[in-house]
């Protein structure tokens, strides 16, 4: 492999290594301004958007032991990696697609599982990790809070009866 190609493969492999997910997008009609907008929106989640050559991405994905993504490597491909909130990043990308009708999600890989476009769209509908934790904690605290209110109400009733 030529040294230039090896450098590009290594660079893409670094992006893949620092993330537990990979989203593939077709950016055919995306303008420079649109790409800058996407980059700034996903930066809030710690994610990055990079345009890559399909052949380079395929080699890097194989070296990273990702599932076979070759069927999705047609046309113009951009990758989105990084951060720890793939659902939040997917939300941003799908919202951008709906608003601009320019960016299209091809597929994704999350924790070693290959996801088609529909599965990535379902991922975008999931709550973020922080939201899921908050929901879980509220579910755990609800029974305890109810129990405390029952005890307080019983004590209030007993102390009210004793005062009479």
CSV table of N, CA and C in Angstrom, one decimal:
chain,number,residue,atom,x,y,z
A,1,UNK,N,0.8,-1.2,0.0
A,1,UNK,CA,0.0,0.0,0.0
A,1,UNK,C,0.9,1.2,0.0
A,2,UNK,N,0.5,2.2,-0.8
A,2,UNK,CA,1.3,3.4,-0.9
A,2,UNK,C,1.2,4.2,0.5
A,3,UNK,N,2.3,4.9,0.7
A,3,UNK,CA,2.4,5.6,2.0
A,3,UNK,C,1.2,6.6,2.2
A,4,UNK,N,0.8,7.3,1.1
A,4,UNK,CA,-0.3,8.3,1.2
A,4,UNK,C,-1.6,7.5,1.6
A,5,UNK,N,-1.8,6.4,1.0
A,5,UNK,CA,-3.0,5.6,1.2
A,5,UNK,C,-3.0,5.1,2.7
A,6,UNK,N,-1.8,4.6,3.1
A,6,UNK,CA,-1.6,4.1,4.4
A,6,UNK,C,-1.9,5.2,5.5
A,7,UNK,N,-1.5,6.4,5.2
A,7,UNK,CA,-1.7,7.5,6.1
A,7,UNK,C,-3.2,7.8,6.2
A,8,UNK,N,-4.0,7.8,5.1
A,8,UNK,CA,-5.4,8.0,5.1
A,8,UNK,C,-6.1,6.9,5.8
A,9,UNK,N,-5.7,5.7,5.6
A,9,UNK,CA,-6.4,4.5,6.3
A,9,UNK,C,-6.1,4.7,7.8
A,10,UNK,N,-4.9,5.0,8.2
A,10,UNK,CA,-4.6,5.2,9.6
A,10,UNK,C,-5.4,6.3,10.2
A,11,UNK,N,-5.6,7.4,9.5
A,11,UNK,CA,-6.4,8.6,10.0
A,11,UNK,C,-7.9,8.2,10.2
A,12,UNK,N,-8.5,7.5,9.3
A,12,UNK,CA,-9.8,7.0,9.4
A,12,UNK,C,-9.9,6.0,10.5
A,13,UNK,N,-8.9,5.1,10.7
A,13,UNK,CA,-8.9,4.1,11.7
A,13,UNK,C,-8.9,4.8,13.1
A,14,UNK,N,-8.2,5.9,13.2
A,14,UNK,CA,-8.2,6.6,14.5
A,14,UNK,C,-9.6,7.2,14.8
A,15,UNK,N,-10.3,7.7,13.8
A,15,UNK,CA,-11.6,8.1,14.1
A,15,UNK,C,-12.5,7.0,14.5
A,16,UNK,N,-12.4,5.8,13.9
A,16,UNK,CA,-13.2,4.7,14.3
A,16,UNK,C,-12.8,4.2,15.7
A,17,UNK,N,-11.6,4.2,16.0
A,17,UNK,CA,-11.1,3.7,17.3
A,17,UNK,C,-11.6,4.5,18.5
A,18,UNK,N,-11.8,5.8,18.3
A,18,UNK,CA,-12.2,6.6,19.4
A,18,UNK,C,-13.7,6.7,19.7
A,19,UNK,N,-14.5,5.8,19.0
A,19,UNK,CA,-15.9,5.8,19.1
A,19,UNK,C,-16.5,4.4,19.2
A,20,UNK,N,-17.6,4.3,19.9
A,20,UNK,CA,-18.2,2.9,19.9
A,20,UNK,C,-19.4,2.9,18.9
A,21,UNK,N,-19.4,3.9,18.1
A,21,UNK,CA,-20.4,3.9,17.0
A,21,UNK,C,-19.9,4.6,15.7
A,22,UNK,N,-20.5,4.3,14.6
A,22,UNK,CA,-20.2,4.9,13.3
A,22,UNK,C,-21.5,5.1,12.6
A,23,UNK,N,-21.7,6.3,12.1
A,23,UNK,CA,-22.9,6.5,11.3
A,23,UNK,C,-22.4,6.9,9.9
A,24,UNK,N,-23.0,6.3,8.8
A,24,UNK,CA,-22.6,6.6,7.5
A,24,UNK,C,-23.7,7.5,6.8
A,25,UNK,N,-23.3,8.5,6.1
A,25,UNK,CA,-24.2,9.4,5.5
A,25,UNK,C,-23.8,9.7,4.1
A,26,UNK,N,-24.8,9.9,3.2
A,26,UNK,CA,-24.6,10.3,1.9
A,26,UNK,C,-24.7,11.8,1.8
A,27,UNK,N,-23.7,12.5,1.5
A,27,UNK,CA,-23.7,14.0,1.5
A,27,UNK,C,-23.7,14.6,0.1
A,28,UNK,N,-24.3,13.9,-0.8
A,28,UNK,CA,-24.2,14.3,-2.2
A,28,UNK,C,-24.6,15.8,-2.4
A,29,UNK,N,-25.7,16.2,-1.8
A,29,UNK,CA,-26.2,17.6,-2.0
A,29,UNK,C,-25.8,18.5,-0.9
A,30,UNK,N,-25.0,18.1,0.0
A,30,UNK,CA,-24.7,18.9,1.2
A,30,UNK,C,-23.7,20.0,0.7
A,31,UNK,N,-24.0,21.3,1.0
A,31,UNK,CA,-23.1,22.4,0.7
A,31,UNK,C,-22.1,22.5,1.8
A,32,UNK,N,-21.1,23.4,1.6
A,32,UNK,CA,-20.1,23.6,2.6
A,32,UNK,C,-20.7,24.2,3.8
A,33,UNK,N,-21.6,25.1,3.7
A,33,UNK,CA,-22.3,25.8,4.8
A,33,UNK,C,-23.1,24.7,5.6
A,34,UNK,N,-23.8,23.8,4.9
A,34,UNK,CA,-24.5,22.8,5.5
A,34,UNK,C,-23.6,21.9,6.4
A,35,UNK,N,-22.5,21.5,5.8
A,35,UNK,CA,-21.5,20.6,6.5
A,35,UNK,C,-21.0,21.3,7.7
A,36,UNK,N,-20.7,22.6,7.6
A,36,UNK,CA,-20.3,23.4,8.8
A,36,UNK,C,-21.4,23.4,9.9
A,37,UNK,N,-22.6,23.5,9.5
A,37,UNK,CA,-23.8,23.5,10.4
A,37,UNK,C,-23.9,22.2,11.1
A,38,UNK,N,-23.8,21.1,10.3
A,38,UNK,CA,-23.8,19.7,10.9
A,38,UNK,C,-22.7,19.5,11.9
A,39,UNK,N,-21.5,19.9,11.5
A,39,UNK,CA,-20.3,19.8,12.4
A,39,UNK,C,-20.5,20.5,13.7
A,40,UNK,N,-21.0,21.7,13.7
A,40,UNK,CA,-21.2,22.5,14.9
A,40,UNK,C,-22.3,21.9,15.8
A,41,UNK,N,-23.4,21.4,15.1
A,41,UNK,CA,-24.5,20.8,15.9
A,41,UNK,C,-24.0,19.5,16.6
A,42,UNK,N,-23.3,18.6,15.9
A,42,UNK,CA,-22.9,17.4,16.5
A,42,UNK,C,-21.7,17.5,17.5
A,43,UNK,N,-21.0,18.6,17.3
A,43,UNK,CA,-19.8,18.9,18.2
A,43,UNK,C,-20.3,19.0,19.7
A,44,UNK,N,-21.5,19.4,19.9
A,44,UNK,CA,-22.1,19.5,21.2
A,44,UNK,C,-22.1,18.1,21.9
A,45,UNK,N,-22.2,17.1,21.1
A,45,UNK,CA,-22.2,15.7,21.6
A,45,UNK,C,-20.9,15.1,21.6
A,46,UNK,N,-19.9,15.8,21.2
A,46,UNK,CA,-18.5,15.3,21.1
A,46,UNK,C,-18.2,14.5,19.9
A,47,UNK,N,-19.1,14.6,18.9
A,47,UNK,CA,-19.0,13.8,17.6
A,47,UNK,C,-18.3,14.7,16.5
A,48,UNK,N,-17.8,13.9,15.5
A,48,UNK,CA,-17.1,14.6,14.4
A,48,UNK,C,-17.7,14.0,13.1
A,49,UNK,N,-17.7,14.9,12.1
A,49,UNK,CA,-18.2,14.6,10.7
A,49,UNK,C,-17.0,14.7,9.8
A,50,UNK,N,-16.8,13.6,9.0
A,50,UNK,CA,-15.6,13.6,8.1
A,50,UNK,C,-16.1,13.0,6.8
A,51,UNK,N,-15.6,13.6,5.7
A,51,UNK,CA,-15.8,13.0,4.4
A,51,UNK,C,-14.7,12.1,4.1
A,52,UNK,N,-15.0,10.9,3.7
A,52,UNK,CA,-13.9,9.9,3.4
A,52,UNK,C,-14.1,9.2,2.1
A,53,UNK,N,-13.1,8.6,1.6
A,53,UNK,CA,-13.2,7.8,0.4
A,53,UNK,C,-13.7,6.4,0.8
A,54,UNK,N,-14.6,5.9,0.0
A,54,UNK,CA,-15.2,4.6,0.3
A,54,UNK,C,-14.2,3.5,0.5
A,55,UNK,N,-13.2,3.4,-0.4
A,55,UNK,CA,-12.2,2.4,-0.4
A,55,UNK,C,-11.3,2.5,0.9
A,56,UNK,N,-11.0,3.7,1.3
A,56,UNK,CA,-10.2,3.9,2.5
A,56,UNK,C,-11.0,3.5,3.7
A,57,UNK,N,-12.3,3.9,3.8
A,57,UNK,CA,-13.2,3.5,4.9
A,57,UNK,C,-13.4,2.0,5.0
A,58,UNK,N,-13.5,1.4,3.8
A,58,UNK,CA,-13.7,-0.1,3.8
A,58,UNK,C,-12.5,-0.8,4.4
A,59,UNK,N,-11.3,-0.3,4.1
A,59,UNK,CA,-10.0,-0.9,4.6
A,59,UNK,C,-9.9,-0.7,6.1
A,60,UNK,N,-10.2,0.6,6.5
A,60,UNK,CA,-10.1,0.9,7.9
A,60,UNK,C,-11.2,0.2,8.8
A,61,UNK,N,-12.4,0.0,8.2
A,61,UNK,CA,-13.4,-0.7,8.9
A,61,UNK,C,-13.1,-2.2,9.1
A,62,UNK,N,-12.5,-2.8,8.1
A,62,UNK,CA,-12.0,-4.2,8.2
A,62,UNK,C,-10.9,-4.3,9.3
A,63,UNK,N,-10.0,-3.3,9.3
A,63,UNK,CA,-8.9,-3.4,10.2
A,63,UNK,C,-9.4,-3.2,11.7
A,64,UNK,N,-10.5,-2.5,11.8
A,64,UNK,CA,-11.1,-2.2,13.1
A,64,UNK,C,-12.1,-3.3,13.5
A,65,UNK,N,-12.2,-4.4,12.7
A,65,UNK,CA,-13.1,-5.5,13.0
A,65,UNK,C,-14.5,-5.1,13.1
A,66,UNK,N,-14.9,-4.1,12.3
A,66,UNK,CA,-16.3,-3.7,12.2
A,66,UNK,C,-17.1,-4.7,11.3
A,67,UNK,N,-18.4,-4.8,11.4
A,67,UNK,CA,-19.2,-5.6,10.4
A,67,UNK,C,-18.9,-5.1,9.0
A,68,UNK,N,-19.2,-6.0,8.1
A,68,UNK,CA,-19.0,-5.6,6.6
A,68,UNK,C,-20.0,-4.5,6.2
A,69,UNK,N,-19.5,-3.3,5.9
A,69,UNK,CA,-20.3,-2.2,5.5
A,69,UNK,C,-20.1,-1.9,4.0
A,70,UNK,N,-19.5,-2.8,3.3
A,70,UNK,CA,-19.2,-2.5,1.9
A,70,UNK,C,-20.4,-2.2,1.1
A,71,UNK,N,-21.6,-2.8,1.4
A,71,UNK,CA,-22.8,-2.6,0.6
A,71,UNK,C,-23.3,-1.2,0.7
A,72,UNK,N,-22.9,-0.5,1.8
A,72,UNK,CA,-23.3,0.9,2.0
A,72,UNK,C,-22.3,1.9,1.5
A,73,UNK,N,-21.2,1.5,1.0
A,73,UNK,CA,-20.1,2.3,0.5
A,73,UNK,C,-20.2,2.6,-1.0
A,74,UNK,N,-21.3,3.3,-1.3
A,74,UNK,CA,-21.5,3.8,-2.7
A,74,UNK,C,-21.8,5.3,-2.7
A,75,UNK,N,-21.5,5.9,-3.7
A,75,UNK,CA,-21.7,7.4,-3.8
A,75,UNK,C,-20.8,8.1,-2.9
A,76,UNK,N,-21.2,9.3,-2.5
A,76,UNK,CA,-20.4,10.1,-1.6
A,76,UNK,C,-20.7,9.8,-0.1
A,77,UNK,N,-19.6,9.5,0.6
A,77,UNK,CA,-19.8,9.0,2.0
A,77,UNK,C,-19.1,9.9,3.0
A,78,UNK,N,-19.9,10.2,4.1
A,78,UNK,CA,-19.3,10.9,5.2
A,78,UNK,C,-19.5,10.0,6.4
A,79,UNK,N,-18.6,10.1,7.4
A,79,UNK,CA,-18.7,9.3,8.6
A,79,UNK,C,-19.0,10.3,9.8
A,80,UNK,N,-19.7,9.8,10.8
A,80,UNK,CA,-19.9,10.5,12.0
A,80,UNK,C,-19.5,9.6,13.1
A,81,UNK,N,-18.5,10.0,13.9
A,81,UNK,CA,-18.0,9.2,15.0
A,81,UNK,C,-17.8,10.1,16.2
A,82,UNK,N,-17.6,9.5,17.4
A,82,UNK,CA,-17.2,10.2,18.6
A,82,UNK,C,-18.3,10.5,19.5
A,83,UNK,N,-17.9,10.8,20.8
A,83,UNK,CA,-18.9,11.1,21.8
A,83,UNK,C,-19.5,9.8,22.3
A,84,UNK,N,-20.4,10.0,23.3
A,84,UNK,CA,-21.0,8.8,23.9
A,84,UNK,C,-22.5,8.8,23.8
A,85,UNK,N,-23.0,9.6,22.8
A,85,UNK,CA,-24.5,9.7,22.7
A,85,UNK,C,-24.9,9.5,21.2
A,86,UNK,N,-24.8,8.2,20.7
A,86,UNK,CA,-25.2,8.0,19.3
A,86,UNK,C,-26.6,8.4,19.0
A,87,UNK,N,-27.5,8.2,20.0
A,87,UNK,CA,-28.9,8.5,19.7
A,87,UNK,C,-29.1,10.0,19.5
A,88,UNK,N,-28.4,10.9,20.3
A,88,UNK,CA,-28.5,12.3,20.1
A,88,UNK,C,-27.9,12.8,18.8
A,89,UNK,N,-26.8,12.2,18.4
A,89,UNK,CA,-26.2,12.5,17.1
A,89,UNK,C,-27.1,12.1,16.0
A,90,UNK,N,-27.7,10.9,16.1
A,90,UNK,CA,-28.6,10.4,15.0
A,90,UNK,C,-29.8,11.4,14.9
A,91,UNK,N,-30.3,11.9,16.1
A,91,UNK,CA,-31.4,12.8,16.1
A,91,UNK,C,-31.0,14.1,15.3
A,92,UNK,N,-29.9,14.6,15.5
A,92,UNK,CA,-29.4,15.8,14.8
A,92,UNK,C,-29.4,15.5,13.3
A,93,UNK,N,-28.8,14.4,12.9
A,93,UNK,CA,-28.7,14.1,11.5
A,93,UNK,C,-30.0,13.9,10.8
A,94,UNK,N,-31.0,13.2,11.5
A,94,UNK,CA,-32.3,13.0,10.9
A,94,UNK,C,-33.1,14.3,10.8
A,95,UNK,N,-32.9,15.2,11.9
A,95,UNK,CA,-33.6,16.5,11.8
A,95,UNK,C,-33.0,17.3,10.7
A,96,UNK,N,-31.7,17.3,10.5
A,96,UNK,CA,-31.1,18.0,9.4
A,96,UNK,C,-31.7,17.5,8.1
A,97,UNK,N,-31.8,16.2,7.9
A,97,UNK,CA,-32.3,15.6,6.7
A,97,UNK,C,-33.7,16.1,6.4
A,98,UNK,N,-34.5,16.1,7.5
A,98,UNK,CA,-35.9,16.5,7.3
A,98,UNK,C,-36.0,18.0,7.0
A,99,UNK,N,-35.2,18.8,7.6
A,99,UNK,CA,-35.2,20.3,7.3
A,99,UNK,C,-34.6,20.6,6.0
A,100,UNK,N,-33.5,20.0,5.6
A,100,UNK,CA,-32.8,20.4,4.4
A,100,UNK,C,-33.0,19.5,3.2
A,101,UNK,N,-33.4,18.2,3.5
A,101,UNK,CA,-33.6,17.2,2.4
A,101,UNK,C,-32.3,17.0,1.6
A,102,UNK,N,-31.1,17.1,2.3
A,102,UNK,CA,-29.9,17.0,1.6
A,102,UNK,C,-29.0,15.9,2.1
A,103,UNK,N,-29.0,15.6,3.4
A,103,UNK,CA,-28.2,14.6,3.9
A,103,UNK,C,-29.1,13.3,4.1
A,104,UNK,N,-28.5,12.2,3.8
A,104,UNK,CA,-29.3,10.9,4.0
A,104,UNK,C,-28.4,9.9,4.7
A,105,UNK,N,-29.0,9.4,5.7
A,105,UNK,CA,-28.3,8.4,6.5
A,105,UNK,C,-28.3,7.1,5.7
A,106,UNK,N,-27.1,6.4,5.6
A,106,UNK,CA,-27.0,5.2,4.9
A,106,UNK,C,-27.2,4.0,5.8
A,107,UNK,N,-26.4,4.0,6.9
A,107,UNK,CA,-26.4,2.9,7.8
A,107,UNK,C,-25.6,3.3,9.1
A,108,UNK,N,-25.4,2.4,10.0
A,108,UNK,CA,-24.6,2.7,11.2
A,108,UNK,C,-24.1,1.4,11.8
A,109,UNK,N,-23.1,1.6,12.6
A,109,UNK,CA,-22.6,0.5,13.4
A,109,UNK,C,-22.5,1.0,14.9
A,110,UNK,N,-23.2,0.3,15.8
A,110,UNK,CA,-23.2,0.7,17.2
A,110,UNK,C,-22.8,-0.5,18.0
A,111,UNK,N,-21.7,-0.3,18.7
A,111,UNK,CA,-21.1,-1.4,19.5
A,111,UNK,C,-21.0,-2.7,18.8
A,112,UNK,N,-20.5,-2.6,17.5
A,112,UNK,CA,-20.3,-3.8,16.7
A,112,UNK,C,-21.5,-4.4,16.0
A,113,UNK,N,-22.6,-3.8,16.1
A,113,UNK,CA,-23.8,-4.2,15.4
A,113,UNK,C,-24.1,-3.3,14.2
A,114,UNK,N,-24.3,-4.0,13.1
A,114,UNK,CA,-24.6,-3.2,11.9
A,114,UNK,C,-26.1,-2.8,11.9
A,115,UNK,N,-26.4,-1.6,11.6
A,115,UNK,CA,-27.8,-1.1,11.6
A,115,UNK,C,-28.1,-0.5,10.3
A,116,UNK,N,-29.2,-0.9,9.7
A,116,UNK,CA,-29.6,-0.2,8.5
A,116,UNK,C,-30.2,1.1,8.7
A,117,UNK,N,-30.7,1.8,7.7
A,117,UNK,CA,-31.2,3.2,7.9
A,117,UNK,C,-32.4,3.2,8.8
A,118,UNK,N,-33.3,2.3,8.7
A,118,UNK,CA,-34.5,2.3,9.6
A,118,UNK,C,-34.1,2.1,11.1
A,119,UNK,N,-33.1,1.2,11.3
A,119,UNK,CA,-32.6,1.0,12.7
A,119,UNK,C,-31.9,2.2,13.3
A,120,UNK,N,-31.2,2.9,12.4
A,120,UNK,CA,-30.5,4.2,12.9
A,120,UNK,C,-31.6,5.2,13.2
A,121,UNK,N,-32.7,5.2,12.4
A,121,UNK,CA,-33.8,6.2,12.7
A,121,UNK,C,-34.4,5.8,14.0
A,122,UNK,N,-34.6,4.5,14.3
A,122,UNK,CA,-35.2,4.1,15.6
A,122,UNK,C,-34.2,4.6,16.7
A,123,UNK,N,-32.9,4.4,16.5
A,123,UNK,CA,-31.9,4.9,17.5
A,123,UNK,C,-32.1,6.3,17.7
A,124,UNK,N,-32.4,7.1,16.7
A,124,UNK,CA,-32.5,8.6,16.9
A,124,UNK,C,-33.7,8.9,17.8
A,125,UNK,N,-34.7,8.0,17.9
A,125,UNK,CA,-35.9,8.3,18.7
A,125,UNK,C,-35.7,7.9,20.2
A,126,UNK,N,-34.6,7.2,20.5
A,126,UNK,CA,-34.3,6.8,21.9
A,126,UNK,C,-33.8,8.0,22.7
A,127,UNK,N,-34.1,8.0,24.0
A,127,UNK,CA,-33.6,9.1,24.8
A,127,UNK,C,-32.0,9.0,24.9
A,128,UNK,N,-31.4,10.1,25.2
A,128,UNK,CA,-30.0,10.1,25.4
A,128,UNK,C,-29.7,9.3,26.7
A,129,UNK,N,-28.4,9.0,26.9
A,129,UNK,CA,-28.0,8.3,28.1
A,129,UNK,C,-28.4,9.1,29.4
A,130,UNK,N,-28.2,10.4,29.4
A,130,UNK,CA,-28.5,11.2,30.5
A,130,UNK,C,-30.0,11.2,30.8
A,131,UNK,N,-30.8,11.3,29.7
A,131,UNK,CA,-32.3,11.2,29.8
A,131,UNK,C,-32.7,9.9,30.3
A,132,UNK,N,-32.1,8.8,29.8
A,132,UNK,CA,-32.5,7.5,30.3
A,132,UNK,C,-32.2,7.2,31.7
A,133,UNK,N,-31.0,7.8,32.2
A,133,UNK,CA,-30.6,7.6,33.6
A,133,UNK,C,-31.6,8.4,34.5
A,134,UNK,N,-32.0,9.6,34.1
A,134,UNK,CA,-33.0,10.4,34.8
A,134,UNK,C,-34.3,9.7,34.9
A,135,UNK,N,-34.7,9.1,33.8
A,135,UNK,CA,-36.0,8.4,33.8
A,135,UNK,C,-35.9,7.2,34.7
A,136,UNK,N,-34.8,6.5,34.7
A,136,UNK,CA,-34.6,5.3,35.5
A,136,UNK,C,-34.6,5.7,37.0
A,137,UNK,N,-33.9,6.8,37.3
A,137,UNK,CA,-33.9,7.2,38.7
A,137,UNK,C,-35.3,7.7,39.2
A,138,UNK,N,-36.0,8.3,38.3
A,138,UNK,CA,-37.4,8.7,38.7
A,138,UNK,C,-38.3,7.5,38.9
A,139,UNK,N,-38.1,6.5,38.1
A,139,UNK,CA,-38.9,5.3,38.4
A,139,UNK,C,-38.5,4.6,39.7
A,140,UNK,N,-37.2,4.6,40.0
A,140,UNK,CA,-36.8,4.0,41.3
A,140,UNK,C,-37.3,4.9,42.5
A,141,UNK,N,-37.3,6.2,42.4
A,141,UNK,CA,-37.6,7.0,43.5
A,141,UNK,C,-39.2,7.1,43.7
A,142,UNK,N,-40.0,6.9,42.7
A,142,UNK,CA,-41.4,7.0,42.8
A,142,UNK,C,-42.0,6.1,43.9
A,143,UNK,N,-41.7,4.8,43.9
A,143,UNK,CA,-42.3,3.9,45.0
A,143,UNK,C,-41.8,4.4,46.4
A,144,UNK,N,-40.6,4.8,46.5
A,144,UNK,CA,-40.1,5.2,47.9
A,144,UNK,C,-40.8,6.5,48.3
A,145,UNK,N,-41.0,7.4,47.4
A,145,UNK,CA,-41.7,8.6,47.7
A,145,UNK,C,-43.1,8.4,48.1
A,146,UNK,N,-43.8,7.5,47.4
A,146,UNK,CA,-45.1,7.1,47.7
A,146,UNK,C,-45.2,6.5,49.1
A,147,UNK,N,-44.3,5.6,49.4
A,147,UNK,CA,-44.2,5.0,50.7
A,147,UNK,C,-44.1,6.0,51.8
A,148,UNK,N,-43.2,7.0,51.6
A,148,UNK,CA,-43.0,8.0,52.6
A,148,UNK,C,-44.2,8.9,52.8
A,149,UNK,N,-44.9,9.2,51.7
A,149,UNK,CA,-46.1,10.0,51.8
A,149,UNK,C,-47.2,9.2,52.6
A,150,UNK,N,-47.3,7.9,52.5
A,150,UNK,CA,-48.3,7.1,53.2
A,150,UNK,C,-47.9,7.1,54.7
A,151,UNK,N,-46.6,7.0,55.0
A,151,UNK,CA,-46.2,7.0,56.4
A,151,UNK,C,-46.5,8.4,57.0
A,152,UNK,N,-46.2,9.4,56.3
A,152,UNK,CA,-46.5,10.8,56.8
A,152,UNK,C,-48.0,11.0,57.0
A,153,UNK,N,-48.8,10.6,56.1
A,153,UNK,CA,-50.2,10.7,56.2
A,153,UNK,C,-50.7,10.0,57.4
A,154,UNK,N,-50.2,8.8,57.6
A,154,UNK,CA,-50.7,8.0,58.8
A,154,UNK,C,-50.3,8.6,60.1
A,155,UNK,N,-49.0,9.2,60.1
A,155,UNK,CA,-48.6,9.9,61.4
A,155,UNK,C,-49.4,11.1,61.6
A,156,UNK,N,-49.8,11.8,60.5
A,156,UNK,CA,-50.6,13.0,60.7
A,156,UNK,C,-52.0,12.7,61.2
A,157,UNK,N,-52.5,11.6,60.7
A,157,UNK,CA,-53.9,11.1,61.1
A,157,UNK,C,-53.8,10.7,62.6
A,158,UNK,N,-52.8,10.0,63.0
A,158,UNK,CA,-52.7,9.5,64.4
A,158,UNK,C,-52.5,10.7,65.3
A,159,UNK,N,-51.6,11.6,64.9
A,159,UNK,CA,-51.4,12.8,65.8
A,159,UNK,C,-52.6,13.7,65.9
A,160,UNK,N,-53.4,13.8,64.8
A,160,UNK,CA,-54.6,14.5,64.8
A,160,UNK,C,-55.6,13.9,65.7
A,161,UNK,N,-55.7,12.6,65.7
A,161,UNK,CA,-56.7,11.8,66.6
A,161,UNK,C,-56.3,12.0,68.0
A,162,UNK,N,-55.0,12.0,68.3
A,162,UNK,CA,-54.5,12.1,69.7
A,162,UNK,C,-54.7,13.5,70.2
A,163,UNK,N,-54.7,14.5,69.4
A,163,UNK,CA,-54.9,15.9,69.8
A,163,UNK,C,-56.3,16.1,70.2
A,164,UNK,N,-57.3,15.4,69.7
A,164,UNK,CA,-58.7,15.6,69.9
A,164,UNK,C,-59.0,15.1,71.3
